[in-house]
mmCIF file of C-alpha atoms in Angstrom:
data_model
loop_
_atom_site.group_PDB
_atom_site.id
_atom_site.type_symbol
_atom_site.label_atom_id
_atom_site.label_comp_id
_atom_site.label_asym_id
_atom_site.label_seq_id
_atom_site.Cartn_x
_atom_site.Cartn_y
_atom_site.Cartn_z
ATOM 1 C CA MET S 180 -8.356 168.665 117.709
ATOM 2 C CA GLN S 181 -7.157 165.182 118.853
ATOM 3 C CA ALA S 182 -8.948 162.131 117.691
ATOM 4 C CA THR S 183 -10.882 160.437 120.312
ATOM 5 C CA ILE S 184 -9.494 156.979 121.325
ATOM 6 C CA PRO S 185 -11.652 154.287 120.148
ATOM 7 C CA ALA S 186 -12.713 152.175 123.498
ATOM 8 C CA GLY S 187 -10.973 148.611 123.947
ATOM 9 C CA LEU S 188 -7.138 149.885 122.710
ATOM 10 C CA ASP S 189 -4.380 149.053 125.300
ATOM 11 C CA ARG S 190 -1.638 151.791 125.771
ATOM 12 C CA LYS S 191 0.207 150.917 122.655
ATOM 13 C CA GLU S 192 -2.420 150.541 120.091
ATOM 14 C CA ALA S 193 -3.924 154.456 121.481
ATOM 15 C CA GLU S 194 -0.591 156.129 120.585
ATOM 16 C CA VAL S 195 -0.407 154.791 117.604
ATOM 17 C CA TYR S 196 -3.787 155.575 116.433
ATOM 18 C CA GLN S 197 -3.137 159.157 117.599
ATOM 19 C CA GLN S 198 -1.251 159.876 114.790
ATOM 20 C CA LEU S 199 -3.678 158.303 112.495
ATOM 21 C CA ASP S 200 -6.272 160.528 110.232
ATOM 22 C CA ALA S 201 -9.333 158.806 111.201
ATOM 23 C CA GLU S 202 -10.937 159.905 108.166
ATOM 24 C CA ARG S 203 -8.481 157.964 105.904
ATOM 25 C CA LEU S 204 -8.779 154.618 107.072
ATOM 26 C CA PRO S 205 -8.484 151.913 104.414
ATOM 27 C CA LYS S 206 -12.118 150.616 104.196
ATOM 28 C CA HIS S 207 -10.959 147.309 103.411
ATOM 29 C CA ILE S 208 -7.717 145.480 104.645
ATOM 30 C CA ALA S 209 -6.620 142.075 103.476
ATOM 31 C CA ILE S 210 -3.541 140.196 105.445
ATOM 32 C CA ILE S 211 -1.843 137.240 104.231
ATOM 33 C CA MET S 212 -1.096 135.718 107.582
ATOM 34 C CA ASP S 213 2.799 133.927 107.321
ATOM 35 C CA GLY S 214 5.176 132.968 109.635
ATOM 36 C CA ASN S 215 3.172 130.443 111.920
ATOM 37 C CA GLY S 216 5.761 127.092 110.881
ATOM 38 C CA ARG S 217 9.027 129.634 111.400
ATOM 39 C CA TRP S 218 7.446 130.734 114.825
ATOM 40 C CA ALA S 219 7.793 127.057 115.590
ATOM 41 C CA ARG S 220 10.709 126.303 114.419
ATOM 42 C CA ARG S 221 12.676 128.725 116.028
ATOM 43 C CA ARG S 222 11.489 127.590 119.783
ATOM 44 C CA HIS S 223 11.998 123.727 118.647
ATOM 45 C CA LEU S 224 8.048 122.951 118.405
ATOM 46 C CA PRO S 225 6.392 121.283 116.174
ATOM 47 C CA ARG S 226 4.402 123.537 113.117
ATOM 48 C CA VAL S 227 1.163 123.078 114.890
ATOM 49 C CA ALA S 228 2.058 124.890 117.739
ATOM 50 C CA GLY S 229 2.642 128.056 115.613
ATOM 51 C CA HIS S 230 -0.718 127.740 114.239
ATOM 52 C CA ARG S 231 -2.210 127.471 117.508
ATOM 53 C CA ALA S 232 -0.575 130.636 118.775
ATOM 54 C CA GLY S 233 -1.660 132.087 115.966
ATOM 55 C CA VAL S 234 -5.362 131.931 116.549
ATOM 56 C CA ALA S 235 -4.603 135.031 119.569
ATOM 57 C CA SER S 236 -2.954 137.221 116.728
ATOM 58 C CA VAL S 237 -6.202 136.574 114.699
ATOM 59 C CA ARG S 238 -8.335 137.568 117.945
ATOM 60 C CA SER S 239 -6.086 140.893 118.667
ATOM 61 C CA THR S 240 -6.013 141.892 114.812
ATOM 62 C CA VAL S 241 -10.097 141.397 114.256
ATOM 63 C CA GLU S 242 -10.867 143.427 117.614
ATOM 64 C CA THR S 243 -8.574 146.104 116.699
ATOM 65 C CA ALA S 244 -9.938 146.272 113.277
ATOM 66 C CA ALA S 245 -13.281 146.667 114.604
ATOM 67 C CA ARG S 246 -13.078 149.047 117.229
ATOM 68 C CA VAL S 247 -11.187 151.560 115.420
ATOM 69 C CA GLY S 248 -13.674 151.269 112.625
ATOM 70 C CA ILE S 249 -12.436 149.257 109.664
ATOM 71 C CA ALA S 250 -15.320 148.023 107.175
ATOM 72 C CA SER S 251 -13.719 145.157 105.955
ATOM 73 C CA LEU S 252 -11.074 143.000 107.069
ATOM 74 C CA THR S 253 -10.208 139.706 104.817
ATOM 75 C CA LEU S 254 -7.862 137.318 106.197
ATOM 76 C CA TYR S 255 -6.038 134.592 104.121
ATOM 77 C CA ALA S 256 -6.775 131.297 106.593
ATOM 78 C CA PHE S 257 -5.602 128.299 104.328
ATOM 79 C CA SER S 258 -5.074 128.422 100.525
ATOM 80 C CA GLU S 259 -6.195 125.489 98.087
ATOM 81 C CA GLU S 260 -2.416 124.842 97.619
ATOM 82 C CA ASN S 261 -2.105 124.240 101.620
ATOM 83 C CA TRP S 262 -5.026 121.852 101.444
ATOM 84 C CA LYS S 263 -2.813 119.748 98.429
ATOM 85 C CA LYS S 264 0.837 120.278 99.591
ATOM 86 C CA ARG S 265 0.724 119.966 103.605
ATOM 87 C CA PRO S 266 0.848 116.696 105.568
ATOM 88 C CA LYS S 267 -2.511 115.262 106.113
ATOM 89 C CA SER S 268 -1.869 115.540 109.509
ATOM 90 C CA GLU S 269 -1.363 119.147 109.626
ATOM 91 C CA VAL S 270 -4.255 119.880 107.217
ATOM 92 C CA ASP S 271 -6.710 117.832 109.910
ATOM 93 C CA PHE S 272 -5.015 119.789 112.837
ATOM 94 C CA LEU S 273 -6.181 123.273 111.002
ATOM 95 C CA MET S 274 -9.572 121.875 110.244
ATOM 96 C CA GLY S 275 -9.801 121.225 113.804
ATOM 97 C CA LEU S 276 -8.508 124.304 114.754
ATOM 98 C CA LEU S 277 -10.877 126.287 112.570
ATOM 99 C CA CYS S 278 -13.591 124.450 113.931
ATOM 100 C CA ARG S 279 -12.935 125.473 117.414
ATOM 101 C CA TYR S 280 -11.867 128.989 116.464
ATOM 102 C CA LEU S 281 -15.483 129.439 115.262
ATOM 103 C CA LYS S 282 -16.766 127.757 118.157
ATOM 104 C CA GLN S 283 -14.989 129.976 120.777
ATOM 105 C CA GLU S 284 -14.697 133.473 118.864
ATOM 106 C CA VAL S 285 -18.475 133.738 117.904
ATOM 107 C CA PRO S 286 -19.677 135.286 121.262
ATOM 108 C CA THR S 287 -16.494 137.837 120.737
ATOM 109 C CA LEU S 288 -17.776 138.475 117.479
ATOM 110 C CA ASN S 289 -21.521 139.274 118.287
ATOM 111 C CA LYS S 290 -19.879 141.537 121.405
ATOM 112 C CA ASN S 291 -17.821 143.580 118.704
ATOM 113 C CA ASN S 292 -20.776 143.559 116.018
ATOM 114 C CA ILE S 293 -18.945 141.798 113.213
ATOM 115 C CA ARG S 294 -20.384 139.904 110.563
ATOM 116 C CA LEU S 295 -18.443 136.864 109.801
ATOM 117 C CA GLU S 296 -18.129 135.625 105.756
ATOM 118 C CA TYR S 297 -15.982 133.341 103.771
ATOM 119 C CA ILE S 298 -14.505 133.298 100.153
ATOM 120 C CA GLY S 299 -13.018 130.193 98.559
ATOM 121 C CA ARG S 300 -14.403 126.452 97.350
ATOM 122 C CA GLN S 301 -15.951 125.929 100.591
ATOM 123 C CA HIS S 302 -17.490 122.820 99.075
ATOM 124 C CA GLU S 303 -14.164 120.985 98.888
ATOM 125 C CA LEU S 304 -14.081 121.349 103.117
ATOM 126 C CA PRO S 305 -14.998 118.178 105.205
ATOM 127 C CA PRO S 306 -18.918 118.428 105.955
ATOM 128 C CA SER S 307 -18.602 118.962 109.643
ATOM 129 C CA VAL S 308 -16.091 121.670 109.002
ATOM 130 C CA GLN S 309 -18.790 122.865 106.243
ATOM 131 C CA GLU S 310 -21.549 122.859 109.120
ATOM 132 C CA LYS S 311 -19.430 124.552 111.310
ATOM 133 C CA MET S 312 -19.061 127.309 109.595
ATOM 134 C CA GLU S 313 -21.996 127.816 108.278
ATOM 135 C CA TRP S 314 -23.532 127.858 111.763
ATOM 136 C CA ALA S 315 -21.176 130.730 112.911
ATOM 137 C CA ARG S 316 -22.212 132.636 109.591
ATOM 138 C CA HIS S 317 -25.828 132.469 110.830
ATOM 139 C CA ALA S 318 -25.052 133.085 114.227
ATOM 140 C CA THR S 319 -23.594 136.394 113.198
ATOM 141 C CA ALA S 320 -25.565 137.470 110.490
ATOM 142 C CA HIS S 321 -27.528 140.040 111.710
ATOM 143 C CA ASN S 322 -24.576 142.152 113.058
ATOM 144 C CA THR S 323 -24.202 145.294 111.189
ATOM 145 C CA GLY S 324 -20.552 146.576 111.825
ATOM 146 C CA MET S 325 -17.291 145.391 110.219
ATOM 147 C CA VAL S 326 -17.510 142.048 107.985
ATOM 148 C CA LEU S 327 -14.532 139.784 108.424
ATOM 149 C CA THR S 328 -14.094 137.631 105.625
ATOM 150 C CA LEU S 329 -11.916 134.158 105.841
ATOM 151 C CA ALA S 330 -10.281 132.870 102.738
ATOM 152 C CA LEU S 331 -10.746 129.142 102.765
ATOM 153 C CA ASN S 332 -9.259 126.444 100.405
ATOM 154 C CA TYR S 333 -8.836 129.975 98.527
ATOM 155 C CA SER S 334 -6.902 130.221 95.583
ATOM 156 C CA ALA S 335 -7.002 133.860 93.560
ATOM 157 C CA ARG S 336 -6.562 131.496 89.948
ATOM 158 C CA SER S 337 -9.324 129.158 91.046
ATOM 159 C CA GLU S 338 -11.782 132.315 91.860
ATOM 160 C CA LEU S 339 -10.975 133.334 88.274
ATOM 161 C CA VAL S 340 -12.020 130.188 86.588
ATOM 162 C CA ASP S 341 -15.038 130.175 88.696
ATOM 163 C CA ALA S 342 -15.864 133.569 87.554
ATOM 164 C CA PHE S 343 -15.417 132.683 84.183
ATOM 165 C CA ARG S 344 -17.249 129.514 84.263
ATOM 166 C CA SER S 345 -19.950 131.779 85.964
ATOM 167 C CA ILE S 346 -20.289 134.628 83.231
ATOM 168 C CA VAL S 347 -20.491 131.792 80.408
ATOM 169 C CA ASP S 348 -23.340 129.574 82.573
ATOM 170 C CA ALA S 349 -25.161 133.065 82.899
ATOM 171 C CA ALA S 350 -25.366 133.786 79.654
ATOM 172 C CA ALA S 351 -25.912 130.195 78.413
ATOM 173 C CA ARG S 352 -28.840 130.404 80.343
ATOM 174 C CA ASN S 353 -29.593 134.220 79.018
ATOM 175 C CA GLY S 354 -30.092 134.065 75.671
ATOM 176 C CA GLY S 355 -27.016 132.007 74.385
ATOM 177 C CA LEU S 356 -23.482 132.339 74.077
ATOM 178 C CA ASP S 357 -23.672 134.728 70.965
ATOM 179 C CA HIS S 358 -24.765 137.415 73.319
ATOM 180 C CA LEU S 359 -21.759 136.774 75.948
ATOM 181 C CA GLU S 360 -20.375 139.731 76.614
ATOM 182 C CA ILE S 361 -16.968 140.175 79.064
ATOM 183 C CA ASP S 362 -15.775 143.392 80.584
ATOM 184 C CA GLU S 363 -14.015 144.157 84.299
ATOM 185 C CA ASP S 364 -17.755 144.816 86.056
ATOM 186 C CA SER S 365 -19.113 141.451 84.730
ATOM 187 C CA VAL S 366 -15.950 139.884 85.870
ATOM 188 C CA SER S 367 -16.340 141.480 89.360
ATOM 189 C CA ARG S 368 -19.859 140.603 89.879
ATOM 190 C CA HIS S 369 -18.523 137.024 89.313
ATOM 191 C CA LEU S 370 -15.937 137.042 91.848
ATOM 192 C CA TYR S 371 -16.279 135.488 95.092
ATOM 193 C CA THR S 372 -15.855 138.957 96.855
ATOM 194 C CA ARG S 373 -18.602 140.436 95.007
ATOM 195 C CA HIS S 374 -20.049 141.723 98.220
ATOM 196 C CA LEU S 375 -16.811 143.604 99.267
ATOM 197 C CA PRO S 376 -14.935 146.536 97.830
ATOM 198 C CA ASP S 377 -11.422 146.042 96.813
ATOM 199 C CA PRO S 378 -8.870 145.815 99.328
ATOM 200 C CA ASP S 379 -7.111 149.403 99.943
ATOM 201 C CA LEU S 380 -4.233 147.744 101.961
ATOM 202 C CA VAL S 381 -2.822 144.523 102.138
ATOM 203 C CA ILE S 382 -0.408 143.424 104.777
ATOM 204 C CA ARG S 383 2.238 140.543 104.759
ATOM 205 C CA THR S 384 3.704 139.127 107.763
ATOM 206 C CA SER S 385 7.001 137.322 108.105
ATOM 207 C CA GLY S 386 8.670 139.504 105.555
ATOM 208 C CA GLU S 387 8.082 137.542 102.664
ATOM 209 C CA MET S 388 7.748 139.421 99.174
ATOM 210 C CA ARG S 389 4.861 137.594 97.369
ATOM 211 C CA LEU S 390 0.990 137.614 97.194
ATOM 212 C CA SER S 391 1.219 133.755 97.107
ATOM 213 C CA ASN S 392 -2.258 133.659 94.887
ATOM 214 C CA PHE S 393 -4.294 135.946 97.360
ATOM 215 C CA LEU S 394 -7.203 138.251 95.760
ATOM 216 C CA LEU S 395 -5.082 138.846 92.561
ATOM 217 C CA TRP S 396 -7.573 141.159 90.607
ATOM 218 C CA GLN S 397 -9.151 142.814 93.874
ATOM 219 C CA LEU S 398 -5.290 143.938 94.924
ATOM 220 C CA ALA S 399 -4.462 145.684 91.730
ATOM 221 C CA TYR S 400 -4.615 149.304 93.167
ATOM 222 C CA ALA S 401 -3.753 148.087 96.782
ATOM 223 C CA GLU S 402 -1.061 149.327 98.791
ATOM 224 C CA ILE S 403 1.439 146.967 99.883
ATOM 225 C CA HIS S 404 2.871 146.572 103.914
ATOM 226 C CA VAL S 405 5.454 143.799 104.543
ATOM 227 C CA THR S 406 6.368 143.264 108.082
ATOM 228 C CA PRO S 407 8.858 140.979 109.443
ATOM 229 C CA THR S 408 6.690 140.156 112.103
ATOM 230 C CA LEU S 409 6.067 136.500 112.257
ATOM 231 C CA TRP S 410 2.112 136.167 112.564
ATOM 232 C CA PRO S 411 1.776 134.395 116.080
ATOM 233 C CA GLU S 412 3.604 137.428 117.252
ATOM 234 C CA PHE S 413 1.514 139.901 115.316
ATOM 235 C CA ARG S 414 -1.306 142.152 116.850
ATOM 236 C CA GLY S 415 -3.650 145.007 116.917
ATOM 237 C CA VAL S 416 -0.630 147.585 117.330
ATOM 238 C CA HIS S 417 0.870 146.067 114.253
ATOM 239 C CA LEU S 418 -2.344 146.420 112.336
ATOM 240 C CA LEU S 419 -2.460 150.088 113.511
ATOM 241 C CA GLU S 420 1.645 150.661 112.399
ATOM 242 C CA GLY S 421 0.339 149.241 108.539
ATOM 243 C CA ILE S 422 -2.564 151.557 108.701
ATOM 244 C CA ALA S 423 -0.011 154.500 109.385
ATOM 245 C CA GLU S 424 2.221 153.285 107.035
ATOM 246 C CA TYR S 425 -0.446 153.268 104.304
ATOM 247 C CA GLN S 426 -1.460 156.806 105.064
ATOM 248 C CA LYS S 427 2.113 158.111 104.421
ATOM 249 C CA ARG S 428 1.460 156.565 100.793
ATOM 250 C CA GLU S 429 0.317 158.764 97.676
ATOM 251 C CA ARG S 430 -2.438 156.888 95.785
ATOM 252 C CA ARG S 431 -2.257 157.713 92.307
ATOM 253 C CA TYR S 432 -3.915 154.883 90.437
ATOM 254 C CA GLY S 433 -2.001 155.283 86.887
ATOM 255 C CA GLY S 434 -2.495 159.092 86.973
ATOM 256 C CA LEU S 435 -0.333 162.307 88.212
ATOM 257 C CA ALA S 436 -0.380 162.887 91.883
ATOM 258 C CA ASP S 437 -2.666 166.198 91.720
ATOM 259 C CA ASP S 438 -4.894 164.191 89.548
ATOM 260 C CA ALA S 439 -5.546 161.050 92.107
ATOM 261 C CA PRO S 440 -8.234 160.621 94.284
ATOM 262 C CA ARG S 441 -7.740 161.220 97.705
ATOM 263 C CA ASP S 442 -9.071 157.971 99.178
ATOM 264 C CA HIS S 443 -10.156 155.372 95.968
ATOM 265 C CA ALA S 444 -12.375 153.682 98.609
ATOM 266 C CA SER S 445 -14.643 156.875 98.765
ATOM 267 C CA GLN S 446 -14.827 156.782 94.922
ATOM 268 C CA HIS S 447 -15.310 153.309 94.738
ATOM 269 C CA ALA S 448 -18.454 153.415 96.515
ATOM 270 C CA SER S 449 -19.963 156.863 95.459
ATOM 271 C CA GLN S 450 -19.174 156.487 91.507
ATOM 272 C CA HIS S 451 -19.437 152.550 91.292
ATOM 273 C CA THR S 452 -16.311 152.628 88.997
ATOM 274 C CA SER S 453 -15.037 149.673 87.282
ATOM 275 C CA GLN S 454 -12.166 147.808 88.603
ATOM 276 C CA HIS S 455 -8.699 148.577 87.779
ATOM 277 C CA THR S 456 -6.081 145.560 86.097
ATOM 278 C CA SER S 457 -3.089 147.827 85.026
ATOM 279 C CA LYS S 458 -0.205 147.993 87.213
ATOM 280 C CA THR S 459 -0.001 151.164 89.032
ATOM 281 C CA ALA S 460 3.166 153.575 88.215
ATOM 282 C CA ARG S 461 5.282 154.452 90.884
ATOM 283 C CA SER S 462 7.600 156.610 89.198
#
């Protein structure tokens, strides 16, 4: 029986969606949004024009993900390295663009029943930006659909440092460091993403073959899909194409094909298994 096409998909999205198994959609998708600068450079435009054009890609991707029933979507919006290494004028533009995006998109998020969250060292962002972020979070807090998480001033290595500091602080407050125990579960409980399942699929745009310090702990068993499409050209149909590629993969989690669970996300939800850190063997 042919799957029902979710309302709101355009013709191209609907064509790709018909090829998907709606019962095997990834529960959590993470996206490394890359290529804004190259998109602008190819058009002889300033870099900020690429960032501005990328907002439409965010809107299309977020709405499509929510329409097809993705439970969690995490977007790598602004890294800690961006904060330190980009020109101040570009950083200031990105902060302003973020504030405008939040103001403009909250009605759309509410319309699509999307709840907004953040990960990263938010306290290091300008106070005016923190205020707008908290406003948008509060404005969508009642929504019960997809969780959209923006990684802002985010670094996976900093996240791990913060997690270990939190573990040590918690031990010091509860009996002293003699009782300190560290295992995978305790680390996961102190990550920024403790409210989320690990991603099943990570998508990187612009053809680059690296994770760029993004969710290094959480992506241990994620499937990786790299597309040459630059982020300002990425749309909901590209997201669905990434999901189609994901559904072709055989996910083994270090075991043999016959032993592997069909859907690791559902296994995580039902068994609350500890996080995996070893690299998946593909051979």
